[in-house]
PDB file of C-alpha atoms and ligand atoms in Angstrom:
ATOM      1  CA  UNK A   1      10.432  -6.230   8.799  1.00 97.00           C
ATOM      2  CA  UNK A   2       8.607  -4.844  11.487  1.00 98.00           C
ATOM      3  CA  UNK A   3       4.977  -2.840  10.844  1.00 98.00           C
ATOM      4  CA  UNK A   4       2.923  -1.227  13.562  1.00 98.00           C
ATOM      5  CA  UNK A   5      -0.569  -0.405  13.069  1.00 98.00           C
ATOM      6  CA  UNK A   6      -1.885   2.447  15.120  1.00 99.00           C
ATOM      7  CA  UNK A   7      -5.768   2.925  15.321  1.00 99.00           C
ATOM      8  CA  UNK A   8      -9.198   3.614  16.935  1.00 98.00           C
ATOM      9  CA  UNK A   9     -10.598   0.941  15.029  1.00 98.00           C
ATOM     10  CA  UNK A  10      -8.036  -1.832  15.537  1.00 98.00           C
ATOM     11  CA  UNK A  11     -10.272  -4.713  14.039  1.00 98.00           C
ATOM     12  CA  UNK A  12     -10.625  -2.748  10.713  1.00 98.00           C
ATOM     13  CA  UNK A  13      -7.278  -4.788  10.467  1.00 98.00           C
ATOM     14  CA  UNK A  14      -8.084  -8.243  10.808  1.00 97.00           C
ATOM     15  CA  UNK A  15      -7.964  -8.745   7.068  1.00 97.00           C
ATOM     16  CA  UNK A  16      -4.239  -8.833   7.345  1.00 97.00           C
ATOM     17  CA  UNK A  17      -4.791 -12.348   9.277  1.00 95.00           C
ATOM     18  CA  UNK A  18      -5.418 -13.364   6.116  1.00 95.00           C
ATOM     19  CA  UNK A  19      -3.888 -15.267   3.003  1.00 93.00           C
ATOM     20  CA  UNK A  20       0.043 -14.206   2.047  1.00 94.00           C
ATOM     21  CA  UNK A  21      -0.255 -11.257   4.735  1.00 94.00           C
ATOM     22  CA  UNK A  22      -1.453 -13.812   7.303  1.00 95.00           C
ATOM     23  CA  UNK A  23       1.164 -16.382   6.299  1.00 94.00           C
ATOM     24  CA  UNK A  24       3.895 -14.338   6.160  1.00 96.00           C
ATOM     25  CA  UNK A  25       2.921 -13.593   9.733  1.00 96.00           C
ATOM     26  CA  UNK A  26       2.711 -16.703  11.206  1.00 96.00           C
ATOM     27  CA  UNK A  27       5.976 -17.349   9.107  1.00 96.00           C
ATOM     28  CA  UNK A  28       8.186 -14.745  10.887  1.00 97.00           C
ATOM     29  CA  UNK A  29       8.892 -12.957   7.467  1.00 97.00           C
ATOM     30  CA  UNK A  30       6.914  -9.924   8.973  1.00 97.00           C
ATOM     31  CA  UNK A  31       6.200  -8.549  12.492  1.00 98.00           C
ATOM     32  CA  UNK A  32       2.946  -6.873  12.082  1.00 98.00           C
ATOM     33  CA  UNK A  33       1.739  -5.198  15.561  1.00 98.00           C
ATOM     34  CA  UNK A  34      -1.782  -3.492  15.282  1.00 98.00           C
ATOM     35  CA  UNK A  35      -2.457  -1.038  18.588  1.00 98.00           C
ATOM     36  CA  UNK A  36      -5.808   0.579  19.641  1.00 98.00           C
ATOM     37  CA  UNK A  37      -4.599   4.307  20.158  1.00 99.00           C
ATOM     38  CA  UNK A  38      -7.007   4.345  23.005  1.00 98.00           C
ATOM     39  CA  UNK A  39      -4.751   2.445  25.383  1.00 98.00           C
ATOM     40  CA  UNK A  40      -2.824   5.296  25.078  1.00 98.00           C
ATOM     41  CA  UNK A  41      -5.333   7.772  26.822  1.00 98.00           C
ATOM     42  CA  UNK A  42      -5.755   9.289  30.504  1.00 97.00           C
ATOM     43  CA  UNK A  43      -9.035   9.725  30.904  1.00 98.00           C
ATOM     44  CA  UNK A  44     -12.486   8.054  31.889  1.00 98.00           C
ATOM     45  CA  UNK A  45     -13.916   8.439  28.226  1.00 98.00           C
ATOM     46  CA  UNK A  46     -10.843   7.669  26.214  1.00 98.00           C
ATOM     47  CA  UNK A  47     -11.121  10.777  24.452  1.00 98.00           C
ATOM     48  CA  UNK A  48      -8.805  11.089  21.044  1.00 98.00           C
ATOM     49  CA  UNK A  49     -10.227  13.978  19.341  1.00 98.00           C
ATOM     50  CA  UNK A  50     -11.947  17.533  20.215  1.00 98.00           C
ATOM     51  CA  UNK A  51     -12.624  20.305  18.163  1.00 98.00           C
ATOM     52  CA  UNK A  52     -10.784  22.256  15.270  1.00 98.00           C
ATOM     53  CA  UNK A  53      -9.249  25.529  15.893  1.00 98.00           C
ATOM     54  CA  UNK A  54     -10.421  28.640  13.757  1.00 98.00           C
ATOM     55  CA  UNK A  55     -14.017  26.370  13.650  1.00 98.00           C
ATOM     56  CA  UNK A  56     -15.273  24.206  11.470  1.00 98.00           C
ATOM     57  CA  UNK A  57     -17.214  21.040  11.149  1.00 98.00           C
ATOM     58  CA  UNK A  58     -16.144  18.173  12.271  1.00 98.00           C
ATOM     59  CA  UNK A  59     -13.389  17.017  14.877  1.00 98.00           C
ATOM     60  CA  UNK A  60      -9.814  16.889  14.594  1.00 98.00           C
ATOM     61  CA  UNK A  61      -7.527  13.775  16.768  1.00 98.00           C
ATOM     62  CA  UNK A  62      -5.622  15.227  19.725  1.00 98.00           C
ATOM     63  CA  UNK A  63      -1.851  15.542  19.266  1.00 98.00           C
ATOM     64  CA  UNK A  64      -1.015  14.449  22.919  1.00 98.00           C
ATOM     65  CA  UNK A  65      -2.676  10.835  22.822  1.00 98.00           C
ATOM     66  CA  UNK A  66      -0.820  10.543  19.353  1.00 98.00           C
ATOM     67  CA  UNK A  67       2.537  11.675  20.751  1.00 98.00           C
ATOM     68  CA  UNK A  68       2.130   8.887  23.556  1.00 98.00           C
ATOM     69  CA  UNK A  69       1.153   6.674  21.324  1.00 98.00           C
ATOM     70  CA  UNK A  70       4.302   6.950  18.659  1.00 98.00           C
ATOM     71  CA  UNK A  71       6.723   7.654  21.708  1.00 98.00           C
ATOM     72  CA  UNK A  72       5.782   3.896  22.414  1.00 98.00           C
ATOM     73  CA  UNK A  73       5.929   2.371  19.114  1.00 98.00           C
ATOM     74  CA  UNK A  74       8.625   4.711  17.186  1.00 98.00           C
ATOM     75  CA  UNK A  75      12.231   3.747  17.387  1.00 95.00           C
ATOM     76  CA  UNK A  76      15.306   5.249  15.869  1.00 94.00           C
ATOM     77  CA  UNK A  77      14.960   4.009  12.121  1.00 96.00           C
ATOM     78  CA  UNK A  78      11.860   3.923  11.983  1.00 98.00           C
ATOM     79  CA  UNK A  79       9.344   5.426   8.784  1.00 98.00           C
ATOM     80  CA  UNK A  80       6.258   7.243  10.503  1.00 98.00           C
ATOM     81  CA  UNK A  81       3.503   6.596   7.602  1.00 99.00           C
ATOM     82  CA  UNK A  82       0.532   8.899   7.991  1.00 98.00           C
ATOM     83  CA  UNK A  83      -2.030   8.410   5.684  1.00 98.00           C
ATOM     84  CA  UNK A  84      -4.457  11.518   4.138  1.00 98.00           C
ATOM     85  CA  UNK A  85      -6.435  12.488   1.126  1.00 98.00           C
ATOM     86  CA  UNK A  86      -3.615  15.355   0.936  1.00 98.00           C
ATOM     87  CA  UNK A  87      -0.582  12.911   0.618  1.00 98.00           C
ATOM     88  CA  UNK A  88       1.404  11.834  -1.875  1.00 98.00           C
ATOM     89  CA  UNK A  89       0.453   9.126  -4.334  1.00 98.00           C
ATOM     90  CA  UNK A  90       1.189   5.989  -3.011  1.00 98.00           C
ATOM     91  CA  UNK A  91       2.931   3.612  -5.826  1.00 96.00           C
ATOM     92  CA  UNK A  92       4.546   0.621  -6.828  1.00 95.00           C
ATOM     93  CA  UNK A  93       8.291   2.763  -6.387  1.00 94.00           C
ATOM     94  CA  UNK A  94       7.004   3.608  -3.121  1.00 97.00           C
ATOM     95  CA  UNK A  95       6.100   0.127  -1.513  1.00 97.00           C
ATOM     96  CA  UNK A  96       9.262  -1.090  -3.466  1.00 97.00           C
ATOM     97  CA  UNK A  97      11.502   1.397  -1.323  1.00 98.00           C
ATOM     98  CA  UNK A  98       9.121   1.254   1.804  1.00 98.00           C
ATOM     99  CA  UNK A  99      10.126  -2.787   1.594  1.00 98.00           C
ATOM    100  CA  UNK A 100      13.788  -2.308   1.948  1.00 98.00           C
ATOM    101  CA  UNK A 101      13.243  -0.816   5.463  1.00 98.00           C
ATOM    102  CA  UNK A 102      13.098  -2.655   8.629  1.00 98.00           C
ATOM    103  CA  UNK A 103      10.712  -0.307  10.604  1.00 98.00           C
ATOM    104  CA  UNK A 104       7.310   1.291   9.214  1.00 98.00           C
ATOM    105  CA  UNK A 105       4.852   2.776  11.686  1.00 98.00           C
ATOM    106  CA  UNK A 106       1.283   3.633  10.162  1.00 99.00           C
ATOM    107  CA  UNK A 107      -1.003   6.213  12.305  1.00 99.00           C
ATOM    108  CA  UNK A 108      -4.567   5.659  10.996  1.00 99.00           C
ATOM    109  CA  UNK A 109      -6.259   8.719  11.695  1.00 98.00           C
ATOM    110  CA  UNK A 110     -10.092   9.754  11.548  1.00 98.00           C
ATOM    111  CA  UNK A 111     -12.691  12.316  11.892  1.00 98.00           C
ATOM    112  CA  UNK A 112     -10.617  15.348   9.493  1.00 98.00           C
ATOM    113  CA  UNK A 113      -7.395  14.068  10.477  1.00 98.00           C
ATOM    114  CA  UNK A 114      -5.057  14.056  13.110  1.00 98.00           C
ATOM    115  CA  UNK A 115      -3.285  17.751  14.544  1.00 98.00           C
ATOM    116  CA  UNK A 116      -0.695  18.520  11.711  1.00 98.00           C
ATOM    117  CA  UNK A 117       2.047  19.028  15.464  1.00 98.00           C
ATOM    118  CA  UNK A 118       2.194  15.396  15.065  1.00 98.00           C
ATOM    119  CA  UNK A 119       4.105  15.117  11.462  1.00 98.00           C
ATOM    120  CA  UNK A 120       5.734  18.358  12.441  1.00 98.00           C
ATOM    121  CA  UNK A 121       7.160  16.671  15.998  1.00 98.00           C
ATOM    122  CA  UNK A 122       8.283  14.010  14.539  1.00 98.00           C
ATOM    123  CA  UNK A 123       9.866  15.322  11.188  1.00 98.00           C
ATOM    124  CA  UNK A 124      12.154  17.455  14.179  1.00 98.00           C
ATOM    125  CA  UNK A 125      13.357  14.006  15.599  1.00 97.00           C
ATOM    126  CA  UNK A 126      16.407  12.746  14.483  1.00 95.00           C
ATOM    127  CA  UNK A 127      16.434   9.133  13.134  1.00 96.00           C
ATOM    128  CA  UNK A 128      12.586   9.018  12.409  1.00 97.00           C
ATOM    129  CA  UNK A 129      11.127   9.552   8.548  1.00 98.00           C
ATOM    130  CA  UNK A 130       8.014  11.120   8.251  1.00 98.00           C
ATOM    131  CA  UNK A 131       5.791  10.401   4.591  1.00 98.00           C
ATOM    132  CA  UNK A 132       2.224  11.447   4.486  1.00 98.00           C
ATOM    133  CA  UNK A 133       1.034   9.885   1.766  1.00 98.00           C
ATOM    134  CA  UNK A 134      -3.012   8.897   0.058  1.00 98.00           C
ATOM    135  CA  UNK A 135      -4.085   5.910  -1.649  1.00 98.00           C
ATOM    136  CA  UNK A 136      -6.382   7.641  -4.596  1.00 98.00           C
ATOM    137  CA  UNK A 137      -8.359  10.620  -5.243  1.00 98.00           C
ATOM    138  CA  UNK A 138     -11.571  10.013  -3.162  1.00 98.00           C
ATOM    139  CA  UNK A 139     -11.800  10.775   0.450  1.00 97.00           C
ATOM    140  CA  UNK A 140     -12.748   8.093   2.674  1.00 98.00           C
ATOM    141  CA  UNK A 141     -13.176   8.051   6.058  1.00 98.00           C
ATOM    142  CA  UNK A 142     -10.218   7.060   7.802  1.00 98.00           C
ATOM    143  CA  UNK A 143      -7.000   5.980   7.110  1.00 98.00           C
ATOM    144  CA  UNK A 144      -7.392   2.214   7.851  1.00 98.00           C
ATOM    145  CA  UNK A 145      -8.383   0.952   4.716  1.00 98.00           C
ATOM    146  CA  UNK A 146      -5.073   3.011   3.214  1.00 98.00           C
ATOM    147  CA  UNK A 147      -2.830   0.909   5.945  1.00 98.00           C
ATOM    148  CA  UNK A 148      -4.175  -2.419   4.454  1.00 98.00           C
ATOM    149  CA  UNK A 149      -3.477  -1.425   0.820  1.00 98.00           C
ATOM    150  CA  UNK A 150      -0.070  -0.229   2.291  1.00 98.00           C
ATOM    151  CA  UNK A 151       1.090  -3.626   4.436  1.00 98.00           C
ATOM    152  CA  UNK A 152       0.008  -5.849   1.367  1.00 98.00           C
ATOM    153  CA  UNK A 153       1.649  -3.632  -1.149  1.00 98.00           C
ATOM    154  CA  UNK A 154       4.714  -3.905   0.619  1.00 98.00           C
ATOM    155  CA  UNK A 155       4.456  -7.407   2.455  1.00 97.00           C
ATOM    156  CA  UNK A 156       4.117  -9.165  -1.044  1.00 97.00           C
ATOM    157  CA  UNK A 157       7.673  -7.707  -1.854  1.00 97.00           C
ATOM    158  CA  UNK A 158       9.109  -9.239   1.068  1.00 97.00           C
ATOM    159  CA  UNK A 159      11.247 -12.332  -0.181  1.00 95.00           C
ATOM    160  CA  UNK A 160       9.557 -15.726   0.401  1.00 94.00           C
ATOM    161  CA  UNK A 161       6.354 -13.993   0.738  1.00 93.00           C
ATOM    162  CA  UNK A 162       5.282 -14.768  -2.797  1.00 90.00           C
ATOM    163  CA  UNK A 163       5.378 -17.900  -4.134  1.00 82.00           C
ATOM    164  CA  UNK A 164       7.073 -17.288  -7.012  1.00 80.00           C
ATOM    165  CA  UNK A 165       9.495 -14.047  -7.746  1.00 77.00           C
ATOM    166  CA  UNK A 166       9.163 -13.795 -11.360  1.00 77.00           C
ATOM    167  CA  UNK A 167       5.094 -12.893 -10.885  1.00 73.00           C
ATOM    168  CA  UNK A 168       6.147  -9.825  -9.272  1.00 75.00           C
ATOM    169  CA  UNK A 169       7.958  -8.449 -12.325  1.00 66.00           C
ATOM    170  CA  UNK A 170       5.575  -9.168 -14.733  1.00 57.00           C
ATOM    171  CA  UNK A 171       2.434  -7.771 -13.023  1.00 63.00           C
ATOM    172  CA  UNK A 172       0.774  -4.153 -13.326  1.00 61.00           C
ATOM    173  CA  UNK A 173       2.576  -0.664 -12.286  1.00 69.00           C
ATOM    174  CA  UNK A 174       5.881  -3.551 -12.621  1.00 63.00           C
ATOM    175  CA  UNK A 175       9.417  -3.053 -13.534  1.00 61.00           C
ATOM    176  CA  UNK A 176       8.769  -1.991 -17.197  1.00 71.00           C
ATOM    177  CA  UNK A 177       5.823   0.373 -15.489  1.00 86.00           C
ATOM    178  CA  UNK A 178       3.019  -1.005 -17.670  1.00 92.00           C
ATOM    179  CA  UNK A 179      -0.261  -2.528 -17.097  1.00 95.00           C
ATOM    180  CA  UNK A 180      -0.688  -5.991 -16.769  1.00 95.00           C
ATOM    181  CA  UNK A 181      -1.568  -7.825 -20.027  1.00 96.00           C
ATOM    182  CA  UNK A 182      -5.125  -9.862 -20.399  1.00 98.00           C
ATOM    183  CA  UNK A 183      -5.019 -13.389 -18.934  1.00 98.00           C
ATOM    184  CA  UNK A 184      -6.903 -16.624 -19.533  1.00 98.00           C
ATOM    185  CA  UNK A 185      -7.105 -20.123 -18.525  1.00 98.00           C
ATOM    186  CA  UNK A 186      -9.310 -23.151 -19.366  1.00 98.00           C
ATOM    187  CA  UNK A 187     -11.507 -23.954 -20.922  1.00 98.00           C
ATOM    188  CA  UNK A 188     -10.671 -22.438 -23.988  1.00 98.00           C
ATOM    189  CA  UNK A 189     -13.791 -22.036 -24.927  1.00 98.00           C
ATOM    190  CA  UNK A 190     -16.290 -20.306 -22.850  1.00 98.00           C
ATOM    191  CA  UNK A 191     -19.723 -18.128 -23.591  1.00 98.00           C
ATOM    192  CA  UNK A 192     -18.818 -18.217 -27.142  1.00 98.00           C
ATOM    193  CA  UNK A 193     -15.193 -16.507 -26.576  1.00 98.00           C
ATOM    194  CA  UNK A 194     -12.408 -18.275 -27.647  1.00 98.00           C
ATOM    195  CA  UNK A 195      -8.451 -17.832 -26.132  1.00 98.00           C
ATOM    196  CA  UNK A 196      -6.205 -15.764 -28.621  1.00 98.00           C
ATOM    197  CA  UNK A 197      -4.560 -18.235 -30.554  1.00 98.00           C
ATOM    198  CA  UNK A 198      -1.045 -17.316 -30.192  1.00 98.00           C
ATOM    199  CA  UNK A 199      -1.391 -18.475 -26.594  1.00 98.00           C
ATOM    200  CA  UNK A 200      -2.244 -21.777 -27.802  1.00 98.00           C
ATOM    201  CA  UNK A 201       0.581 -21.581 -29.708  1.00 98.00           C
ATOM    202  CA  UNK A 202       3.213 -23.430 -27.905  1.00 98.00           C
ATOM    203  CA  UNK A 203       5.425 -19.769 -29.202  1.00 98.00           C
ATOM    204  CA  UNK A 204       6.959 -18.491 -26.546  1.00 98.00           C
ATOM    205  CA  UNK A 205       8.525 -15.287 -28.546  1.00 98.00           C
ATOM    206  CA  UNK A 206       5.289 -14.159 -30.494  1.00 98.00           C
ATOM    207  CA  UNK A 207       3.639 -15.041 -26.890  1.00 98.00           C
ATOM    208  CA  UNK A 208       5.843 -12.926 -24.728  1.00 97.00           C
ATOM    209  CA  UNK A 209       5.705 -10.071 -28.160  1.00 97.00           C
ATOM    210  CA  UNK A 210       1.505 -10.061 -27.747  1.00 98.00           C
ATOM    211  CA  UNK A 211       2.054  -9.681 -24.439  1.00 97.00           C
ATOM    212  CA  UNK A 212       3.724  -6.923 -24.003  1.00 95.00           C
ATOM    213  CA  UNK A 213       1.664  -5.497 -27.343  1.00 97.00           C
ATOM    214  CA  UNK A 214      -1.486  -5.829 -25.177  1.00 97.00           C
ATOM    215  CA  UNK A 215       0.644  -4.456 -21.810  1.00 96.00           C
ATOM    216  CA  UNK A 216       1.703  -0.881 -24.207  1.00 95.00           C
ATOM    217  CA  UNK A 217      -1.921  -0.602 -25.220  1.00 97.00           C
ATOM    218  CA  UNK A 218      -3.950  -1.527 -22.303  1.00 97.00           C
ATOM    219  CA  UNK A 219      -1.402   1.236 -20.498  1.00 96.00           C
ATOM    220  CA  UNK A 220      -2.250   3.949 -23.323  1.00 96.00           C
ATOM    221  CA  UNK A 221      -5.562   3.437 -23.784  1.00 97.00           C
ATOM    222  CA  UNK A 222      -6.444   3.260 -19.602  1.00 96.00           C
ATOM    223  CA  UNK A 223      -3.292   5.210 -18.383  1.00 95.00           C
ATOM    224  CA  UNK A 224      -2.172   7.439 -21.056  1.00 93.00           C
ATOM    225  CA  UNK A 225      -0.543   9.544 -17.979  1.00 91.00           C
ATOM    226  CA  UNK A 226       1.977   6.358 -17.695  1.00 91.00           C
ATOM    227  CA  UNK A 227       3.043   5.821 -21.237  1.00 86.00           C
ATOM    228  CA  UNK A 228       4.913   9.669 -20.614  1.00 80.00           C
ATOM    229  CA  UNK A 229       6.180   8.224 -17.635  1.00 76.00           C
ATOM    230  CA  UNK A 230       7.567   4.761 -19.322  1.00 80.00           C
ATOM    231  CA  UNK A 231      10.659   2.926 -18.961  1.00 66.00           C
ATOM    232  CA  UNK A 232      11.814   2.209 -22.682  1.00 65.00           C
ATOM    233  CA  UNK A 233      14.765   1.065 -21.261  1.00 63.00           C
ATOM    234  CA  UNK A 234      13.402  -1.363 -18.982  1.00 62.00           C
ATOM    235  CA  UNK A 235      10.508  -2.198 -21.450  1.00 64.00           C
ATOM    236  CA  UNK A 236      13.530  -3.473 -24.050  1.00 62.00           C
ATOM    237  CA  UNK A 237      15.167  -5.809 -21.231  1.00 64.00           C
ATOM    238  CA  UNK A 238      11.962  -7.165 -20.757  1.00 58.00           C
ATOM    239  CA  UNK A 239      11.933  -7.624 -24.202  1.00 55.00           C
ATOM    240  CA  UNK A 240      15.453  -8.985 -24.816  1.00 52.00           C
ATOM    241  CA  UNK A 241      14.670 -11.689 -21.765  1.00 51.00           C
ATOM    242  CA  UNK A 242      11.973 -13.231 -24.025  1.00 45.00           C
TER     243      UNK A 242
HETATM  244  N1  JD2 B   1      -4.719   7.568   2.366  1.00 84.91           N
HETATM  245  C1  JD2 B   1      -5.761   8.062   2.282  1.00 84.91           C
HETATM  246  C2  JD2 B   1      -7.048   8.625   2.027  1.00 84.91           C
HETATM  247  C3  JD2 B   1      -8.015   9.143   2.908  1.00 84.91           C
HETATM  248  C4  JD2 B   1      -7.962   9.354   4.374  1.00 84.91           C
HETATM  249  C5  JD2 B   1      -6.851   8.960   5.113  1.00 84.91           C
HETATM  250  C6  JD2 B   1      -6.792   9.228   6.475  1.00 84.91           C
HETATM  251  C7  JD2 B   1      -7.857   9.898   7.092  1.00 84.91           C
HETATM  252  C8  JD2 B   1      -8.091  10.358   8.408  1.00 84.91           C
HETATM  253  C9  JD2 B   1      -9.330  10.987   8.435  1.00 84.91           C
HETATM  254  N2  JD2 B   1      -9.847  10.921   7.185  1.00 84.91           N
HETATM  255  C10 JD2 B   1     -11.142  11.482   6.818  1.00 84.91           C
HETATM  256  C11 JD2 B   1     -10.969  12.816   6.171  1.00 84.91           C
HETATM  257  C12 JD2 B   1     -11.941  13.267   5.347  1.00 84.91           C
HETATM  258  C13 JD2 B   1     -11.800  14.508   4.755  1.00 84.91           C
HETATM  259  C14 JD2 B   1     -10.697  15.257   5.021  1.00 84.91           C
HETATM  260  C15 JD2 B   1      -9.746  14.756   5.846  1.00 84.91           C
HETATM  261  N3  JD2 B   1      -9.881  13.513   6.433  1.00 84.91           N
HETATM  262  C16 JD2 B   1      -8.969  10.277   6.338  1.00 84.91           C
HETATM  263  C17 JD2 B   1      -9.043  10.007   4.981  1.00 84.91           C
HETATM  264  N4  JD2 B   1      -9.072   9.522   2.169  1.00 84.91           N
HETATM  265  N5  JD2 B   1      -8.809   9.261   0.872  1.00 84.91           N
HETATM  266  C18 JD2 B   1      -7.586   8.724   0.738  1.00 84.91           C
HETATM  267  N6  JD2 B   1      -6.985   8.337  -0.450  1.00 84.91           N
END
């Protein structure tokens, strides 16, 4: 898979050096090219942005230095990824899909955003997706920190990225769409808190059965919108592989 990175604040990436991201760079399991959208302007000052039409505070991030920009790093196939406080909820369904596909392009915008031409332009070209799409309810200030959250959410689905396959089914916002159950290690003893005893057990079945228990009521009691949402069907595989 191939990711491109387009921002004003390239560096804001370097995290993705890092750890599995890093590795699986390095490893040639995923082409990750970060550009400074400023190479992609005319003039003396660089400028991306100017001011909104209609008024307002603020600046808004010209459509003609982003055009350049995504003419050079779009090809047919590719998934234009623009993130904003007004997208869609990213989620676990998404990065799953979004890690089938062999091109993603993210355009990090900042200031208010970047001219709403640009998603409009390329929505008219054939062969290019367009998803807008947020990372929570708060507004930060730029859509870098929502491209990190997006290339590890999908890099860690890309096989041989994780060490071991089965973690990814088990985990939080996973197949059965539950939250993760509690976990503990050693020692078993610690601040006066003991391990639950039926992970000392040795029981696999009553293990993988408190499990889940603590999964369905860590997801009602935290998520109550995703027990409407839940995959019985899914959540009784899970079971049935125990
Ligand atoms: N994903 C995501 C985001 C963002 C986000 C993403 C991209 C940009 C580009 C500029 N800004 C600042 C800004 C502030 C106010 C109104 C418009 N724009 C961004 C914010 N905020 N919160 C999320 N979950």
């Amino acid at each position: 898979m191939r990711i491109d990175v387009v921002s004003i604040f390239p560096d804001y990436l370097a995290p993705l050096d890092l750890s599995l991201v890093g590795k699986a760079r390095t490893g040639g399991l995923l082409d990750l090219r970060v550009h400074d959208l400023r190479d992609w302007t005319t003039d003396r000052h660089r400028t991306v942005d100017d001011t909104p039409f209609g008024g307002g505070a603020g600046m808004v991030m010209r459509p003609d230095v982003w055009g350049t920009a995504l003419d050079s790093v779009l090809d047919d196939g590719a998934h234009l990824l623009v993130p904003t406080p007004s997208g869609a909820p990213l989620t676990q369904r998404t990065a799953e899909r979004l890690a089938e596909e062999q091109h993603l392009v993210v355009a990090c915008g900042r200031y208010e955003g970047i001219d709403a031409r640009v998603a409009e332009h390329y929505r008219a070209r054939p062969g290019v997706r367009v998803s807008e799409f947020s990372i929570g309810d708060y507004v930060l200030n730029g859509g870098e920190v929502a491209a990190l959250v997006l290339v590890e959410a999908v890099a860690r689905l890309l096989p041989g990225v994780v060490g071991n396959p089965e973690s990814l089914v088990e985990e939080s916002h996973g197949a059965a769409g539950l939250l993760e159950y509690p976990v503990y290690t050693k020692p078993p003893q610690w601040a006066g808190l003991d391990v639950p005893d039926v992970l000392l057990s040795g029981h696999h079945g009553r293990i993988a059965r408190w499990r889940r228990d603590q999964a369905l009521r860590r997801t009602a009691g935290r998520r109550p919108d995703l027990v409407a949402a839940l995959d019985v069907a899914a959540l009784d595989r899970a079971d049935l592989a125990t």
